[in-house]
Coordinates of N, CA and C in Angstrom, one line a residue:
X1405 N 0.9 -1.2 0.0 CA 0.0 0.0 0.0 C 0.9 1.2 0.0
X1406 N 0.9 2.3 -0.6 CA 1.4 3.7 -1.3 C 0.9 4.9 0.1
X1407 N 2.2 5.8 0.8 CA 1.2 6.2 1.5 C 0.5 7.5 0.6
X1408 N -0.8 8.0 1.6 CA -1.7 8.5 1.2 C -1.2 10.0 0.4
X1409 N -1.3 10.6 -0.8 CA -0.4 11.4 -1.5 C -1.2 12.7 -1.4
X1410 N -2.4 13.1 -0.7 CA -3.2 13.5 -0.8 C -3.9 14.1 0.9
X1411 N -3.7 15.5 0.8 CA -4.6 15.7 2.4 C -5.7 14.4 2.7
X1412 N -5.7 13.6 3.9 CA -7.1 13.3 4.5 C -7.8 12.4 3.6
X1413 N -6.6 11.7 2.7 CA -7.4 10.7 1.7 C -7.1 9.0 2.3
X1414 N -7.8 8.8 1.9 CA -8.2 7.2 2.6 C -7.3 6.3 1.6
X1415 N -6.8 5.0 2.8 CA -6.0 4.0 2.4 C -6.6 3.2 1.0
X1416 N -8.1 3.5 1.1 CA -9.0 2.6 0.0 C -9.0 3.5 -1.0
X1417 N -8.8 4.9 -0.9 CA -9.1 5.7 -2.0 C -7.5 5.5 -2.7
X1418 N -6.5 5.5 -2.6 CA -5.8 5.1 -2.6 C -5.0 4.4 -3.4
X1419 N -5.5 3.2 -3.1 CA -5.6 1.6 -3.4 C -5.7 1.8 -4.6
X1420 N -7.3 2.2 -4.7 CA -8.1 2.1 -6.1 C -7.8 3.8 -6.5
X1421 N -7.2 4.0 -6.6 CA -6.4 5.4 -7.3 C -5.3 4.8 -8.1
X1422 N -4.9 3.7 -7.0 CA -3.2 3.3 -8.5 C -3.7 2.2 -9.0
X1423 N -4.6 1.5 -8.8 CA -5.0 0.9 -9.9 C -5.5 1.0 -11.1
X1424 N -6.4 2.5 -10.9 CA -7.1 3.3 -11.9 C -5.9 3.7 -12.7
X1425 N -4.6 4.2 -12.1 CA -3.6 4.9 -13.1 C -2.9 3.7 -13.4
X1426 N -2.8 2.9 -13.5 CA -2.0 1.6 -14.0 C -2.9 1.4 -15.4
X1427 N -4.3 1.5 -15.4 CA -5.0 1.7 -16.2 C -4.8 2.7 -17.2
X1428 N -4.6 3.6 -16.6 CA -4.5 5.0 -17.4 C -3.3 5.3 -17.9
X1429 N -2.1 4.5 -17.3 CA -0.8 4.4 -18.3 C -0.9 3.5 -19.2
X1430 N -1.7 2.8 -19.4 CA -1.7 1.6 -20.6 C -2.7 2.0 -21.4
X1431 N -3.3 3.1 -20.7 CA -4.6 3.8 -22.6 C -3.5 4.9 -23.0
X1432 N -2.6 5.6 -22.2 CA -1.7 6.5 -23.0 C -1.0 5.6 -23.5
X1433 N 0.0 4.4 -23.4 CA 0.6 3.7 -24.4 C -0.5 3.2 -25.2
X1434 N -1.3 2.7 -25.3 CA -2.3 2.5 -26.5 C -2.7 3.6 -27.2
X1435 N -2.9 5.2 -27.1 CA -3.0 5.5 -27.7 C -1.4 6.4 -28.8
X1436 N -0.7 6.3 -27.9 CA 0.9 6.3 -29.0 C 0.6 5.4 -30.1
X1437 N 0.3 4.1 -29.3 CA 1.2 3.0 -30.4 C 0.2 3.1 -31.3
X1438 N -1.2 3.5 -31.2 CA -2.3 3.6 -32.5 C -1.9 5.0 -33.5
X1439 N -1.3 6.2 -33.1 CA -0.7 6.9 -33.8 C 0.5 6.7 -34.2
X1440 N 1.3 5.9 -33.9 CA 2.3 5.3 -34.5 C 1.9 4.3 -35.5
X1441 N 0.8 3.7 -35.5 CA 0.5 3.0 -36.7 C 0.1 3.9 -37.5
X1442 N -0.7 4.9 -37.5 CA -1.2 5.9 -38.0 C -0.4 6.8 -39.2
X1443 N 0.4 6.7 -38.6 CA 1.7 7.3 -39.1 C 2.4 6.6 -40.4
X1444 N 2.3 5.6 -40.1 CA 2.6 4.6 -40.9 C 1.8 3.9 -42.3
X1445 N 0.9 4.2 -41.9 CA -0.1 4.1 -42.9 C 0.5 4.9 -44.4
X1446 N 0.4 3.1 -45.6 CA 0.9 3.3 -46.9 C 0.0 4.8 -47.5
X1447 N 0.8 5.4 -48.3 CA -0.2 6.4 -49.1 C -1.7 6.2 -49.7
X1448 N -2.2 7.3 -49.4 CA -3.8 7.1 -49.8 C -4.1 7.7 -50.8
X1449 N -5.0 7.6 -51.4 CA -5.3 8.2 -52.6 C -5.4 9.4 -53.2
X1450 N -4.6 10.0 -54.1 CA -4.3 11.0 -54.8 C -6.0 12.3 -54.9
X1451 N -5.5 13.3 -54.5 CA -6.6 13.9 -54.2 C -7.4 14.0 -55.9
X1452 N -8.7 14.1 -55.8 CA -9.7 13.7 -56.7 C -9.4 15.1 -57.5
X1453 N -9.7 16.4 -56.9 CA -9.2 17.9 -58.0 C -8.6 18.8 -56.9
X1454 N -8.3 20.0 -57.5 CA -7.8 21.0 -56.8 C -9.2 21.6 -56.8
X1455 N -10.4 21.0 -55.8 CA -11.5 22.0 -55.6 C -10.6 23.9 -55.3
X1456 N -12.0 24.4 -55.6 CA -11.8 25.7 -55.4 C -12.9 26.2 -54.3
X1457 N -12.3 26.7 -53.3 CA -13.7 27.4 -52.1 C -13.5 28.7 -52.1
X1458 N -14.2 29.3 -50.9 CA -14.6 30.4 -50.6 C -13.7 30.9 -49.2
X1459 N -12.7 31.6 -49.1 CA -12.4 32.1 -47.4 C -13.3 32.5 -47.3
X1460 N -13.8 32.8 -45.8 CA -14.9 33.1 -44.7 C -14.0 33.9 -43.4
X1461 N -12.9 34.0 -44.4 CA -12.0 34.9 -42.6 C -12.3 36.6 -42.8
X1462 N -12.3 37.5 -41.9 CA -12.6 38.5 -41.9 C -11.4 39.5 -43.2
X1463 N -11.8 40.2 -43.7 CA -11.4 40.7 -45.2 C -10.7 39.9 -46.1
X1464 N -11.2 38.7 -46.2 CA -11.2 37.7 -47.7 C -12.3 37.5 -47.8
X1465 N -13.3 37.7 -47.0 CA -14.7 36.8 -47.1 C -15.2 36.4 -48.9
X1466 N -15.3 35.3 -49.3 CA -15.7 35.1 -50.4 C -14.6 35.2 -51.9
X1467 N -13.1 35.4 -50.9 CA -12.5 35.4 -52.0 C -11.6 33.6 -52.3
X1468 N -12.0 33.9 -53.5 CA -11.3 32.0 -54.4 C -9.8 31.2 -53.6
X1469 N -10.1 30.6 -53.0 CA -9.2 29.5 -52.4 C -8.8 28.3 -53.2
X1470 N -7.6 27.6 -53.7 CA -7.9 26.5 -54.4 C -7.1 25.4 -52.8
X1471 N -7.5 24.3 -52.7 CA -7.3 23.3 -52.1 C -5.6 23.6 -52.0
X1472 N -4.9 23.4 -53.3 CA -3.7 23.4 -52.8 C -2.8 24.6 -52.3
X1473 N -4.1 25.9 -52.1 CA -3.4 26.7 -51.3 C -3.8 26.6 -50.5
X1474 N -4.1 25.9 -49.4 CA -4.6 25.9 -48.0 C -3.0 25.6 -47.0
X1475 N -2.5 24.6 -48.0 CA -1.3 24.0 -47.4 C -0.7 25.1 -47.1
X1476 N -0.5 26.4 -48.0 CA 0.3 27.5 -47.5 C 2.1 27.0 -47.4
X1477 N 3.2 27.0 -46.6 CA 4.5 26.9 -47.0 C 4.4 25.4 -46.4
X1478 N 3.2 24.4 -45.6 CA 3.2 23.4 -44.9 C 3.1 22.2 -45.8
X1479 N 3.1 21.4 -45.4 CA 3.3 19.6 -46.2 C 1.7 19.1 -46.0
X1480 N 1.4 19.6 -45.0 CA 0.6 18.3 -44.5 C -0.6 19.5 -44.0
X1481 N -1.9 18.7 -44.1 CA -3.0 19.6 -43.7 C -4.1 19.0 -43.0
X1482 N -4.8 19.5 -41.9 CA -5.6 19.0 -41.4 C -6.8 19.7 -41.7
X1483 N -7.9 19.2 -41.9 CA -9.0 19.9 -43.0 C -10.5 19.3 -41.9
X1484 N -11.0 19.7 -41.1 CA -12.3 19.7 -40.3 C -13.7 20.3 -40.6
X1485 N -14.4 19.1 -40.9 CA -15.7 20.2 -42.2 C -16.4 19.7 -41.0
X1486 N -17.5 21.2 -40.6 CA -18.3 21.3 -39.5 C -19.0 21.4 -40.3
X1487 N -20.6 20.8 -39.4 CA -21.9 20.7 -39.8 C -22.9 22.3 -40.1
X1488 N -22.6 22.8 -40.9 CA -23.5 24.2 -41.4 C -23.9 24.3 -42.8
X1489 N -24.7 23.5 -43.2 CA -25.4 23.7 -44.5 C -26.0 24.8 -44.6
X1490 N -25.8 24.7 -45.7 CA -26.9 26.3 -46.8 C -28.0 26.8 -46.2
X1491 N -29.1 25.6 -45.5 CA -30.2 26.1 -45.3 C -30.3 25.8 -44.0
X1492 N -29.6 25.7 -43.1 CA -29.4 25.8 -41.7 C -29.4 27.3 -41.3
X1493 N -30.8 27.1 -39.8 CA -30.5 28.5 -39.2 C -29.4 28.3 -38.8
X1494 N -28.8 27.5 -37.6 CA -27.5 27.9 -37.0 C -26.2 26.7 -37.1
X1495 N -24.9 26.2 -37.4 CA -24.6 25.1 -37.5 C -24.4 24.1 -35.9
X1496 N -24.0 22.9 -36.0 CA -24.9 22.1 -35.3 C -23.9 22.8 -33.6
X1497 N -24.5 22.8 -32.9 CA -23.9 23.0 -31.5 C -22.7 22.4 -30.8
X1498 N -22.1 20.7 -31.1 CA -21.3 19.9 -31.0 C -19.7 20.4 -31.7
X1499 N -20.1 20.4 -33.1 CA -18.9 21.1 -34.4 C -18.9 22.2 -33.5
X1500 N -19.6 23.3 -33.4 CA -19.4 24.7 -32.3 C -18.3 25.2 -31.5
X1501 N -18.6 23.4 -30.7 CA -18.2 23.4 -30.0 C -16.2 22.8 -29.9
X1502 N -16.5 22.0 -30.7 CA -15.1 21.8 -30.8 C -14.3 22.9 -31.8
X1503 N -15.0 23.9 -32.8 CA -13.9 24.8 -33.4 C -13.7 25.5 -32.3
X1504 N -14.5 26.1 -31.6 CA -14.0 26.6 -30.4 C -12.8 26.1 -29.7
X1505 N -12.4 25.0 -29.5 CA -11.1 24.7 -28.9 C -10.4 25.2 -30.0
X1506 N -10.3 24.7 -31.4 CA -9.8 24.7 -32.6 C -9.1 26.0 -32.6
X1507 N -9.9 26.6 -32.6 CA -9.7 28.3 -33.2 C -8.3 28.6 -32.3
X1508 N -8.8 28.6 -30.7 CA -7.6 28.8 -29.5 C -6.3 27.7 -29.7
X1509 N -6.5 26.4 -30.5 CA -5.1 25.7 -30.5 C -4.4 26.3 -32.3
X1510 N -5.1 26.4 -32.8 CA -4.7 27.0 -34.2 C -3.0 27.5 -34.5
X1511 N -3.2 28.3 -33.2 CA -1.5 29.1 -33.4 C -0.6 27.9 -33.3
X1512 N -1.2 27.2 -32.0 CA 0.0 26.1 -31.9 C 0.3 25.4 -33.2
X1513 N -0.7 24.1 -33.6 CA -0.8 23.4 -34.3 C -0.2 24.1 -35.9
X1514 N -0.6 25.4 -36.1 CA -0.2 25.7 -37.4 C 1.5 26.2 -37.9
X1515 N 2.1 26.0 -36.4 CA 4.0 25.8 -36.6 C 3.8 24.6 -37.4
X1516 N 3.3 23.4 -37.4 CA 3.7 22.3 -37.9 C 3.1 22.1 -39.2
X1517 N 1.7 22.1 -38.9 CA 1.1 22.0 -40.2 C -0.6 22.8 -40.3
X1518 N -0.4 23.0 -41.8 CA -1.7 24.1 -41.5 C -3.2 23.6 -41.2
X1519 N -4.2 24.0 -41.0 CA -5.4 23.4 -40.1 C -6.3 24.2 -40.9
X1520 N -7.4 23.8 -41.0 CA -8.8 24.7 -41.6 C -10.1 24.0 -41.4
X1521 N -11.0 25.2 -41.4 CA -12.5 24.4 -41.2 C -12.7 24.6 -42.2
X1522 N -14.2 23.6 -42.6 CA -14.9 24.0 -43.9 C -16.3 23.8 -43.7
X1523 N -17.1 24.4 -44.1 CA -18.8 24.1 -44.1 C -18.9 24.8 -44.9
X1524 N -20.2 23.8 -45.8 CA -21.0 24.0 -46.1 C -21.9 25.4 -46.6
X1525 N -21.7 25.8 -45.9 CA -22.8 27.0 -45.5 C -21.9 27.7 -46.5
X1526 N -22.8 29.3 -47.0 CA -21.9 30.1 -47.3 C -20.8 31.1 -46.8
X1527 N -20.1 31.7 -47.5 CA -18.9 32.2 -47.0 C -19.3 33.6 -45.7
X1528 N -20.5 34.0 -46.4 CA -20.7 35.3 -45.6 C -21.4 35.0 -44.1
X1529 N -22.4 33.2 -44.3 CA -22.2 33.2 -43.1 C -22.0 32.5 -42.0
X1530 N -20.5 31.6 -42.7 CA -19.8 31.0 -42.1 C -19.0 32.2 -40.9
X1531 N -18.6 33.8 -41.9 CA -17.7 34.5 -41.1 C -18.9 35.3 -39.9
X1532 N -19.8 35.4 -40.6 CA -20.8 35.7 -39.5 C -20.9 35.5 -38.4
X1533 N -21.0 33.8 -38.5 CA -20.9 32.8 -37.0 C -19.9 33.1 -36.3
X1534 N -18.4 33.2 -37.6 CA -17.7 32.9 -36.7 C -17.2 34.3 -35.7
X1535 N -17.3 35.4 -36.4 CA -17.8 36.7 -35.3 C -18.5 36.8 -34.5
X1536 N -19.4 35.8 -34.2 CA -20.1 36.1 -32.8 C -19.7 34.9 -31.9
X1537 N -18.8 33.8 -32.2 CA -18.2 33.1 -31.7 C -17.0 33.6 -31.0
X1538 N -16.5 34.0 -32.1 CA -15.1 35.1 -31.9 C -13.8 34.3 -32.0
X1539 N -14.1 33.8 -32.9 CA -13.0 32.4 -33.9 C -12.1 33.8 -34.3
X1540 N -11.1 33.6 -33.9 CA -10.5 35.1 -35.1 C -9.0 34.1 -35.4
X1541 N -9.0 32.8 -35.1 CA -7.4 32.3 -35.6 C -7.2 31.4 -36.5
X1542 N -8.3 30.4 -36.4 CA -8.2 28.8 -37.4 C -8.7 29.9 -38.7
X1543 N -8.2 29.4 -39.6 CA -8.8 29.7 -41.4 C -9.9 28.7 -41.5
X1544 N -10.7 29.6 -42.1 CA -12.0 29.6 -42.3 C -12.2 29.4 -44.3
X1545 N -13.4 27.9 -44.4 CA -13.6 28.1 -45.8 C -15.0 27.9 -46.1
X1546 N -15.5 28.3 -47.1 CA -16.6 27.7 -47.6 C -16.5 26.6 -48.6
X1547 N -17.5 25.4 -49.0 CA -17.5 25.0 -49.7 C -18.4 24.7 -50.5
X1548 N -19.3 25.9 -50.8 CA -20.8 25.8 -50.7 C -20.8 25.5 -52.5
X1549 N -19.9 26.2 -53.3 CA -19.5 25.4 -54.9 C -18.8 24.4 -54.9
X1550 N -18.9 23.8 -54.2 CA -17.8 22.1 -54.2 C -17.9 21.4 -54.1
X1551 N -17.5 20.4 -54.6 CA -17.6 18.9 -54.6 C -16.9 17.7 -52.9
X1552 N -16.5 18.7 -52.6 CA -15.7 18.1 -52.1 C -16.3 17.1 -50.9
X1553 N -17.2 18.4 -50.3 CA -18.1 17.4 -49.1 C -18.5 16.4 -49.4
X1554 N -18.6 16.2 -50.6 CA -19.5 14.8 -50.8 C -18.3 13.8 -51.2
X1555 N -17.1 14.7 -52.1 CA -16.3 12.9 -52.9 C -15.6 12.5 -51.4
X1556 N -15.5 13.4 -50.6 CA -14.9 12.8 -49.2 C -15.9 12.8 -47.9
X1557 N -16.9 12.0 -48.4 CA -17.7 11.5 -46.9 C -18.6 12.3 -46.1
X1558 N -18.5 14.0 -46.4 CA -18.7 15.2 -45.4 C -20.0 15.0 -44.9
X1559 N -21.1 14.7 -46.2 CA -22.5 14.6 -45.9 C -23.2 13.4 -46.2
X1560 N -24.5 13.4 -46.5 CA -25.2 11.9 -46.9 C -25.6 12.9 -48.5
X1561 N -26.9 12.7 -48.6 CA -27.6 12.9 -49.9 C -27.9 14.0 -50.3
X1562 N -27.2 15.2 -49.7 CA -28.3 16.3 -50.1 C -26.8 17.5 -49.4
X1563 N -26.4 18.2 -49.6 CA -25.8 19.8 -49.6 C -26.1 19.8 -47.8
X1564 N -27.3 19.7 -47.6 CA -27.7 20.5 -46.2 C -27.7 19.0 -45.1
X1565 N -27.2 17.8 -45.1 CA -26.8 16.7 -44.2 C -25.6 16.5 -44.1
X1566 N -25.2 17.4 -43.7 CA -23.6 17.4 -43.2 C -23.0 16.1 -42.3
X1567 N -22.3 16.0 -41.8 CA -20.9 15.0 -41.3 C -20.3 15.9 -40.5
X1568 N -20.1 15.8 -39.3 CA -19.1 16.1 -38.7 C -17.4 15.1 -39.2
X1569 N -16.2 15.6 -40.0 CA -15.3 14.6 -40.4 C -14.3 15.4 -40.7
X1570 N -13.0 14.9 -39.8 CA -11.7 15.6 -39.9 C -11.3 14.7 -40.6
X1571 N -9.9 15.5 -41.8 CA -9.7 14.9 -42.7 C -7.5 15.7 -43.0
X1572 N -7.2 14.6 -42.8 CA -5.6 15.3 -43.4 C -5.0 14.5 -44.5
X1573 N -4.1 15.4 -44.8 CA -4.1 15.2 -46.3 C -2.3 16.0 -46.3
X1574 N -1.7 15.2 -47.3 CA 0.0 15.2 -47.4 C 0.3 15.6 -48.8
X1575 N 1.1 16.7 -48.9 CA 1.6 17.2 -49.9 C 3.1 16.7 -50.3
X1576 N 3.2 15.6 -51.5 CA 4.2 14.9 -51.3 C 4.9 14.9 -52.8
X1577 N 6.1 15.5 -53.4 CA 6.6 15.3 -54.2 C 5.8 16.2 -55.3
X1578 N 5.1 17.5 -55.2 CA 4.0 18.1 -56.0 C 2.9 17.7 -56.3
X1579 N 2.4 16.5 -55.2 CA 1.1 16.0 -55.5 C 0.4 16.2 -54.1
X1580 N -1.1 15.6 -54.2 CA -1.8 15.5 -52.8 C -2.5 14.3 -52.5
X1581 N -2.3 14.0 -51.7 CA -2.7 12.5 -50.9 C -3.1 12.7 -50.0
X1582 N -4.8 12.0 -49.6 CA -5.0 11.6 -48.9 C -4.5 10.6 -47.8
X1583 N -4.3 11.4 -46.2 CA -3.6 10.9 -45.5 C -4.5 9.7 -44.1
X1584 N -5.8 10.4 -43.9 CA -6.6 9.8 -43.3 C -7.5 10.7 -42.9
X1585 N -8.7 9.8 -42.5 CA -10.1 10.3 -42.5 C -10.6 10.1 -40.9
X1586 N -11.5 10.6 -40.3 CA -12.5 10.0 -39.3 C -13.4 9.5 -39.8
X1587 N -13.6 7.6 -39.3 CA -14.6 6.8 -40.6 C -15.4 6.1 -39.1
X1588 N -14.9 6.8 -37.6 CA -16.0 5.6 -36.8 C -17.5 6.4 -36.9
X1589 N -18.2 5.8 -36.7 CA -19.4 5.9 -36.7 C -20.0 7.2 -35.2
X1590 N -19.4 7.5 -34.5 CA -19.7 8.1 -33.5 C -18.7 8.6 -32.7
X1591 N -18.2 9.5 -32.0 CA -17.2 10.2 -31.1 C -16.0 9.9 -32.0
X1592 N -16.1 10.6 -33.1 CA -14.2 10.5 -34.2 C -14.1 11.5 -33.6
X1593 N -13.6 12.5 -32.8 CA -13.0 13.1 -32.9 C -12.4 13.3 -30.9
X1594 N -13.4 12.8 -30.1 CA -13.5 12.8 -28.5 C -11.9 13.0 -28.5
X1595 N -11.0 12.4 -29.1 CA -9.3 12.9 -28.4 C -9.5 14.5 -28.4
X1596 N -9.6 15.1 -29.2 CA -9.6 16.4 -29.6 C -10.5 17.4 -29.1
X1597 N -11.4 17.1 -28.4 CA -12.7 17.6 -27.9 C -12.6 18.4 -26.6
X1598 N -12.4 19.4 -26.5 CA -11.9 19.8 -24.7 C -13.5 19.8 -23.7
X1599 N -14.3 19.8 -24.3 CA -15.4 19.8 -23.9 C -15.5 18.5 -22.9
X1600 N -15.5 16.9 -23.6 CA -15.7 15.7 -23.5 C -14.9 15.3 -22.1
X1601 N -14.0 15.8 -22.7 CA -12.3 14.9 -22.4 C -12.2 15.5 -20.6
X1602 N -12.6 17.2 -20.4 CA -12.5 17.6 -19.2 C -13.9 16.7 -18.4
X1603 N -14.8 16.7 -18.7 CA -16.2 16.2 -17.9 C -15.4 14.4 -18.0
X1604 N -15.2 14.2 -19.3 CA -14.3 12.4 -18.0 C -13.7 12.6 -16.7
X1605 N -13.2 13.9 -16.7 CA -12.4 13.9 -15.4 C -13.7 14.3 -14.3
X1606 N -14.7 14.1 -14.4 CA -15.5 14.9 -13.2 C -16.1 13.5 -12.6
X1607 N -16.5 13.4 -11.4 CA -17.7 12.3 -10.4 C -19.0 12.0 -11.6
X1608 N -19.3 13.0 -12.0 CA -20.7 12.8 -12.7 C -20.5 12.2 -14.5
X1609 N -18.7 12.8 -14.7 CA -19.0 12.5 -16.2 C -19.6 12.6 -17.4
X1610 N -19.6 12.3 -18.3 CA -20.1 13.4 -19.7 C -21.7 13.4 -19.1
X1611 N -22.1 14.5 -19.6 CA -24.3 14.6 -19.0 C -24.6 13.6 -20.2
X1612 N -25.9 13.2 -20.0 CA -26.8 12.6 -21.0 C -27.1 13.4 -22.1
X1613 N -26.4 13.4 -22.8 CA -27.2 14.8 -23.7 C -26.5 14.6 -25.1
X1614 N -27.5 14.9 -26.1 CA -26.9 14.9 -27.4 C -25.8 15.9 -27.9
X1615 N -26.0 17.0 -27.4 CA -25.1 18.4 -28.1 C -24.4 18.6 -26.4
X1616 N -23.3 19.4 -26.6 CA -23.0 20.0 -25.4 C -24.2 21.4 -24.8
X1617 N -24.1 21.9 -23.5 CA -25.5 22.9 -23.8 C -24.6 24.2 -24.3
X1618 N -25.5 24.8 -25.5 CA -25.0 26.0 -25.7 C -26.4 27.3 -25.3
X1619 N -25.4 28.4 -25.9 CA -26.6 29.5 -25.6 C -27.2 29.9 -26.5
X1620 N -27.7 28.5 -28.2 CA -28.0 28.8 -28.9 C -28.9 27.7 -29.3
X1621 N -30.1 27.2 -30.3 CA -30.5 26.4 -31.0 C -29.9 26.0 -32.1
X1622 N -30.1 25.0 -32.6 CA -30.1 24.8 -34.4 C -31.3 24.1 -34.7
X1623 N -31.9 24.9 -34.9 CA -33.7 23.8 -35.4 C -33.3 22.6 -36.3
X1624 N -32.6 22.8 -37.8 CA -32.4 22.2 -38.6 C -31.7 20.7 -37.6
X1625 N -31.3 20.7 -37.3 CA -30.2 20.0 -36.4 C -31.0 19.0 -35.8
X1626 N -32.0 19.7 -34.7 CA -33.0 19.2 -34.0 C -33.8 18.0 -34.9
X1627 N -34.3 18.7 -35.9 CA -35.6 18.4 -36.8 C -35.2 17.5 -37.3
X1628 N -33.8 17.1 -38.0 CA -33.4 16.4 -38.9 C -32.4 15.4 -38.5
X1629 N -31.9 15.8 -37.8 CA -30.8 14.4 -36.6 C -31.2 14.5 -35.3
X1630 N -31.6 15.1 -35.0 CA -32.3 14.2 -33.0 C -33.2 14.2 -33.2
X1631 N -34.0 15.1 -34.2 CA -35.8 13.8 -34.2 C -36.5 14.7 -33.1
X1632 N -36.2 15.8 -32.6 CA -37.2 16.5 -31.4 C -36.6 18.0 -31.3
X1633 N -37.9 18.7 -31.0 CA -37.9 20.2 -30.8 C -37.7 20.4 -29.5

């Protein structure tokens, strides 16, 4: 038995404290060695075109982006298409919620390699949202003339059924390759999530709830993926 590391904490709390982290050092080596395979993974398929989108960042709004300028002086790109179609009042609360972390890690992550959102929605008011959000660092695109949402997974049958799906992609020898996708069916992205990942650490743990709560609705959202007002 370990003594107690902790004011006024019990021999049992304890106990079952280092057992839990014996646990918890074998999901951090599980999750290395799954990005080490990750890593590894043979080349994927040569990107389908140099789509062209729309910036959404404050003074480019709506000006022509082609795919292979996103990379900017970087190799490698990490590309996150949040749920905001055309005819959506607001985009979905969840996506919200994670560019929100996104926007604040942007600076970091974009030493290495550059990062971007994309929806759906149009350019004017993608940058809309994202001024009342107050996203001022991740690059912002539209892809409301593209193909792209769809030849890569984004949505189901229709412009306005988005996908929440992060996607990176390797700029290798003058060409572009797909590097990997989020393909599970539910929580692809919970590593990345600050939302999720802090409430594991709490007594009560994630709430029962579809969306995280925000201070906002998305009817479309409601109506069309949870099925209730």
């Amino acid at each position: 038995m370990s003594e107690p590391r902790y004011p006024n904490e019990s021999s049992e709390y304890r106990d079952a404290r280092d057992l839990l982290l014996k646990e918890e050092r074998e999901l951090v080596d599980k999750v290395k060695a799954v990005a080490a395979k990750r890593r590894n993974l043979p080349l994927g398929g040569q990107l389908k075109q140099d789509y062209v989108f729309q910036w959404a960042n404050d003074g480019k709004v709506g000006k022509s982006v082609k795919f292979s300028e996103l990379f900017a002086d970087k190799n490698t790109l990490l590309l996150y298409s949040f749920m905001y179609g055309p005819n959506w009042d607001n985009p979905c609360p969840s996506c919200t919620s994670l560019v929100d972390g996104f926007d604040r890690s942007s600076y970091q992550v974009t030493q290495h390699a550059a990062f971007v959102a994309i929806a759906k929605a149009p350019a004017d008011r993608i940058n809309a949202w994202a001024k009342k959000r107050g996203w001022s660092q991740i690059a912002l695109v539209s892809g409301s003339d593209s193909s792209y949402q769809a030849d890569y997974k984004c949505q189901r049958d229709s412009d306005d059924m988005q996908l929440p799906v992060m996607h990176v992609f390797r700029r290798q020898a003058g060409k572009i390759y797909h590097f990997w996708g989020t393909e599970l069916p539910s929580n692809h992205v919970d590593t990345v999530w600050p939302y999720w990942n802090l409430m594991d650490f709490t007594p009560e743990g994630r709430p029962d709830i579809p969306t995280p709560p925000q201070n906002f609705r998305s009817e479309f959202l409601e109506e069309n993926y949870l099925k209730k007002k």
